[in-house]
């Protein structure tokens, strides 16, 4: 059945999303994500605090936990880094929105959050280093658009990605002959090299396979997944369990000052790759692992993590 | 492990006493400095009217709100959220900061490298670790933005903060060459149970 054959009833059952509502949501999500840490990350802190054996590390974790409460009490940002804003848009079936208007609305939301809160604009032109003071610039905010089965639902996830952790991004086009051991070695070496610079305890995102760009994107998806989520591929899930254990045996600890709590978890995402290729990417998320989500349905807009 | 309360600025003999593992709380003046600030000061010949001699600098670019100048906001800026950034990017500026401006304490996260450690030994400098990503808390230690220079670089201006009870901060690199980061680097154990090769 072609689109033209869609009945009036189906047409009426579509979710129409207004760009104005997207703009408001984009603005709201940016500010909320910078202020409220998701439940799964807060639970992750409690878990690390309960098992940490190093005295300095325990003090640092306690200060991080206190900071979450201070941010809530004073309605302030958790971290001074107002980041490069990333928006992941998931469009379900029977959703109608003008795609160009959607992207413009997100950008306007980012500009308004920056001016109206106000937030420090951390975004500059890469060559001139000029700051437009809008948190926007060429190609920024980053907007990823994908589709899902869920009917009459549109989801906008806002990910603040801080620069200290984003600078902990690495790609290696390993060769097939080094196998999965080459992948493991690369991840461990990069986590050691990053040390305290990436603001541990972290979520280490690992991309395995794909093309170079897909591999890097998978690492970002892995780094920004909720704690407790597991790679859907059983081999990927096995690798993330093994690497989580290995990374937390390093002794880097919170802020790189020693201890057991180097990472909340290592997350792996994978994609098929070429017979000649064995790519691995690392993208790290800091302990201020922030997210916020708006879900548009026919009943209204729901805010969550 | 001792704790020190410093009213800024401090003398070299005060900082020479500090050892890694000690903690320090600052009161009075604190300067904020960052990548672009130092690129302009040390690579492009910009100068500041501030006297940094004996003072502490924190690696930061704050969130601020523009307000009318008043006794409470003498620079026309109110603090919104002020924290720290990764220090390692600014490693090559430690030495000129100390040599040309007499900076005595550097505050940031993630630590500095070997050349900074040598400069600390020569000039009685100290690296104080503040916890990255805990800016909501640190903002409560800042009383006011007293002044700002090189504001063309905003938000990477040279900021003059008035602080009260700014800490405790951990002495992570001292003037005898000791570094908590080096200790962690040399003891990091790249091993996992049941997986010796290839990183054992």
CSV table of N, CA and C in Angstrom, one decimal, chain B residues 77-150:
chain,number,residue,atom,x,y,z
B,77,UNK,N,30.0,41.9,36.5
B,77,UNK,CA,29.7,40.4,36.3
B,77,UNK,C,29.3,39.8,37.6
B,78,UNK,N,28.2,39.0,37.6
B,78,UNK,CA,27.8,38.2,38.7
B,78,UNK,C,28.2,36.7,38.4
B,79,UNK,N,28.8,36.0,39.4
B,79,UNK,CA,29.1,34.6,39.1
B,79,UNK,C,27.9,33.8,38.9
B,80,UNK,N,27.9,32.8,38.0
B,80,UNK,CA,26.8,31.9,37.8
B,80,UNK,C,27.2,30.5,38.2
B,81,UNK,N,28.3,30.0,37.5
B,81,UNK,CA,28.8,28.7,37.8
B,81,UNK,C,30.3,28.7,37.4
B,82,UNK,N,31.1,28.4,38.4
B,82,UNK,CA,32.6,28.6,38.2
B,82,UNK,C,33.3,27.3,38.7
B,83,UNK,N,34.0,26.6,37.9
B,83,UNK,CA,34.7,25.4,38.2
B,83,UNK,C,36.1,25.4,37.6
B,84,UNK,N,36.5,24.2,37.2
B,84,UNK,CA,37.8,24.1,36.6
B,84,UNK,C,37.8,23.3,35.3
B,85,UNK,N,39.0,23.4,34.6
B,85,UNK,CA,39.1,22.6,33.4
B,85,UNK,C,40.4,21.8,33.5
B,86,UNK,N,40.7,21.0,32.5
B,86,UNK,CA,41.9,20.1,32.4
B,86,UNK,C,43.1,20.9,32.3
B,87,UNK,N,44.1,20.7,33.1
B,87,UNK,CA,45.3,21.5,33.2
B,87,UNK,C,46.3,21.2,32.1
B,88,UNK,N,46.4,19.9,31.7
B,88,UNK,CA,47.5,19.4,30.9
B,88,UNK,C,47.6,20.2,29.6
B,89,UNK,N,46.5,20.8,29.0
B,89,UNK,CA,46.6,21.5,27.8
B,89,UNK,C,47.5,22.8,27.9
B,90,UNK,N,47.6,23.2,29.2
B,90,UNK,CA,48.3,24.5,29.5
B,90,UNK,C,49.7,24.3,30.1
B,91,UNK,N,50.2,23.0,29.9
B,91,UNK,CA,51.5,22.7,30.5
B,91,UNK,C,52.7,23.6,30.1
B,92,UNK,N,52.7,24.0,28.9
B,92,UNK,CA,53.9,24.8,28.5
B,92,UNK,C,53.8,26.3,29.0
B,93,UNK,N,52.7,26.7,29.6
B,93,UNK,CA,52.6,28.0,30.2
B,93,UNK,C,53.0,28.1,31.7
B,94,UNK,N,53.2,27.0,32.3
B,94,UNK,CA,53.5,27.0,33.8
B,94,UNK,C,54.8,27.8,34.1
B,95,UNK,N,55.8,27.5,33.3
B,95,UNK,CA,57.1,28.2,33.5
B,95,UNK,C,57.1,29.7,33.3
B,96,UNK,N,56.5,30.2,32.1
B,96,UNK,CA,56.5,31.6,32.0
B,96,UNK,C,55.5,32.3,33.0
B,97,UNK,N,54.5,31.6,33.4
B,97,UNK,CA,53.6,32.2,34.4
B,97,UNK,C,54.3,32.5,35.6
B,98,UNK,N,55.2,31.6,36.0
B,98,UNK,CA,55.9,31.7,37.3
B,98,UNK,C,57.1,32.7,37.1
B,99,UNK,N,57.8,32.6,35.9
B,99,UNK,CA,59.0,33.4,35.7
B,99,UNK,C,58.6,34.9,35.5
B,100,UNK,N,57.6,35.1,34.6
B,100,UNK,CA,57.3,36.5,34.2
B,100,UNK,C,56.3,37.2,35.2
B,101,UNK,N,55.5,36.4,35.8
B,101,UNK,CA,54.4,37.0,36.7
B,101,UNK,C,54.5,36.6,38.2
B,102,UNK,N,55.4,35.7,38.5
B,102,UNK,CA,55.5,35.3,39.9
B,102,UNK,C,54.4,34.5,40.5
B,103,UNK,N,53.6,33.9,39.6
B,103,UNK,CA,52.5,33.0,40.1
B,103,UNK,C,53.1,31.9,40.9
B,104,UNK,N,52.4,31.6,42.0
B,104,UNK,CA,53.0,30.6,43.0
B,104,UNK,C,52.2,29.3,43.1
B,105,UNK,N,50.9,29.4,42.9
B,105,UNK,CA,50.0,28.3,43.0
B,105,UNK,C,49.2,28.1,41.7
B,106,UNK,N,49.2,26.9,41.2
B,106,UNK,CA,48.3,26.6,40.0
B,106,UNK,C,47.3,25.6,40.4
B,107,UNK,N,46.0,25.9,40.1
B,107,UNK,CA,44.9,25.1,40.5
B,107,UNK,C,44.2,24.6,39.3
B,108,UNK,N,43.9,23.3,39.3
B,108,UNK,CA,43.2,22.7,38.1
B,108,UNK,C,42.9,21.2,38.4
B,109,UNK,N,42.6,20.5,37.3
B,109,UNK,CA,42.3,19.1,37.4
B,109,UNK,C,43.2,18.3,36.4
B,110,UNK,N,43.5,17.1,36.8
B,110,UNK,CA,44.2,16.2,35.9
B,110,UNK,C,45.8,16.2,36.0
B,111,UNK,N,46.3,17.3,36.6
B,111,UNK,CA,47.7,17.4,36.8
B,111,UNK,C,48.5,18.0,35.7
B,112,UNK,N,49.8,18.3,36.0
B,112,UNK,CA,50.7,18.9,35.0
B,112,UNK,C,51.9,18.0,34.8
B,113,UNK,N,52.7,18.3,33.8
B,113,UNK,CA,53.8,17.4,33.4
B,113,UNK,C,55.2,17.7,34.0
B,114,UNK,N,56.2,17.1,33.4
B,114,UNK,CA,57.5,17.1,33.9
B,114,UNK,C,58.1,18.5,34.0
B,115,UNK,N,57.9,19.3,32.9
B,115,UNK,CA,58.5,20.6,32.9
B,115,UNK,C,57.9,21.5,34.0
B,116,UNK,N,56.6,21.4,34.3
B,116,UNK,CA,56.0,22.1,35.4
B,116,UNK,C,56.6,21.7,36.7
B,117,UNK,N,56.8,20.4,36.9
B,117,UNK,CA,57.4,19.9,38.1
B,117,UNK,C,58.8,20.5,38.3
B,118,UNK,N,59.6,20.6,37.3
B,118,UNK,CA,60.9,21.2,37.4
B,118,UNK,C,60.8,22.7,37.7
B,119,UNK,N,59.8,23.4,37.1
B,119,UNK,CA,59.6,24.8,37.4
B,119,UNK,C,59.1,25.0,38.8
B,120,UNK,N,58.3,24.1,39.3
B,120,UNK,CA,57.9,24.2,40.7
B,120,UNK,C,59.1,24.0,41.7
B,121,UNK,N,60.0,23.1,41.3
B,121,UNK,CA,61.2,22.9,42.2
B,121,UNK,C,62.0,24.1,42.2
B,122,UNK,N,62.2,24.7,41.0
B,122,UNK,CA,63.1,25.9,40.9
B,122,UNK,C,62.5,27.1,41.6
B,123,UNK,N,61.2,27.3,41.6
B,123,UNK,CA,60.6,28.6,42.0
B,123,UNK,C,59.7,28.4,43.2
B,124,UNK,N,59.6,27.2,43.8
B,124,UNK,CA,58.7,27.0,44.9
B,124,UNK,C,57.2,27.0,44.6
B,125,UNK,N,56.9,26.5,43.4
B,125,UNK,CA,55.5,26.4,43.0
B,125,UNK,C,54.8,25.2,43.4
B,126,UNK,N,53.5,25.2,43.4
B,126,UNK,CA,52.6,24.1,43.8
B,126,UNK,C,51.5,23.9,42.9
B,127,UNK,N,51.1,22.7,42.6
B,127,UNK,CA,49.9,22.4,41.9
B,127,UNK,C,48.8,21.9,42.9
B,128,UNK,N,47.7,22.5,42.9
B,128,UNK,CA,46.6,22.1,43.8
B,128,UNK,C,45.5,21.5,43.0
B,129,UNK,N,45.1,20.3,43.3
B,129,UNK,CA,44.0,19.6,42.6
B,129,UNK,C,42.7,20.1,43.2
B,130,UNK,N,41.8,20.6,42.3
B,130,UNK,CA,40.5,20.8,42.7
B,130,UNK,C,39.7,19.8,41.9
B,131,UNK,N,38.5,19.4,42.4
B,131,UNK,CA,37.8,18.3,41.7
B,131,UNK,C,37.0,18.8,40.5
B,132,UNK,N,37.3,18.3,39.4
B,132,UNK,CA,36.6,18.6,38.1
B,132,UNK,C,35.2,18.2,38.2
B,133,UNK,N,34.3,19.0,37.6
B,133,UNK,CA,32.9,18.6,37.6
B,133,UNK,C,32.1,18.9,38.8
B,134,UNK,N,32.7,19.6,39.8
B,134,UNK,CA,32.0,19.9,41.0
B,134,UNK,C,31.8,21.4,41.2
B,135,UNK,N,31.5,22.1,40.1
B,135,UNK,CA,31.5,23.5,40.0
B,135,UNK,C,30.3,24.2,40.9
B,136,UNK,N,29.2,23.5,41.0
B,136,UNK,CA,28.1,24.0,41.8
B,136,UNK,C,28.6,24.3,43.2
B,137,UNK,N,29.3,23.3,43.7
B,137,UNK,CA,29.9,23.5,45.1
B,137,UNK,C,30.9,24.6,45.1
B,138,UNK,N,31.9,24.6,44.1
B,138,UNK,CA,33.0,25.6,44.2
B,138,UNK,C,32.4,27.0,44.0
B,139,UNK,N,31.3,27.2,43.3
B,139,UNK,CA,30.8,28.5,43.1
B,139,UNK,C,30.4,29.1,44.5
B,140,UNK,N,30.0,28.2,45.4
B,140,UNK,CA,29.6,28.7,46.8
B,140,UNK,C,30.8,29.3,47.5
B,141,UNK,N,32.0,29.0,47.0
B,141,UNK,CA,33.2,29.5,47.7
B,141,UNK,C,33.7,30.9,47.2
B,142,UNK,N,32.9,31.3,46.1
B,142,UNK,CA,33.3,32.6,45.4
B,142,UNK,C,32.4,33.7,45.9
B,143,UNK,N,33.0,34.8,46.4
B,143,UNK,CA,32.2,35.9,46.9
B,143,UNK,C,31.8,36.9,45.8
B,144,UNK,N,32.8,37.1,44.9
B,144,UNK,CA,32.5,38.1,43.9
B,144,UNK,C,33.5,38.1,42.8
B,145,UNK,N,33.1,38.6,41.6
B,145,UNK,CA,34.1,38.8,40.6
B,145,UNK,C,34.5,40.3,40.7
B,146,UNK,N,35.7,40.5,41.2
B,146,UNK,CA,36.2,41.8,41.6
B,146,UNK,C,36.6,42.6,40.4
B,147,UNK,N,37.2,41.9,39.4
B,147,UNK,CA,37.7,42.7,38.2
B,147,UNK,C,37.9,41.7,37.1
B,148,UNK,N,38.1,42.2,35.9
B,148,UNK,CA,38.4,41.4,34.8
B,148,UNK,C,39.3,42.1,33.8
B,149,UNK,N,40.3,41.4,33.2
B,149,UNK,CA,41.2,42.0,32.3
B,149,UNK,C,41.2,41.1,31.0
B,150,UNK,N,41.7,41.6,29.9
B,150,UNK,CA,41.7,40.9,28.6
B,150,UNK,C,40.4,40.3,28.3
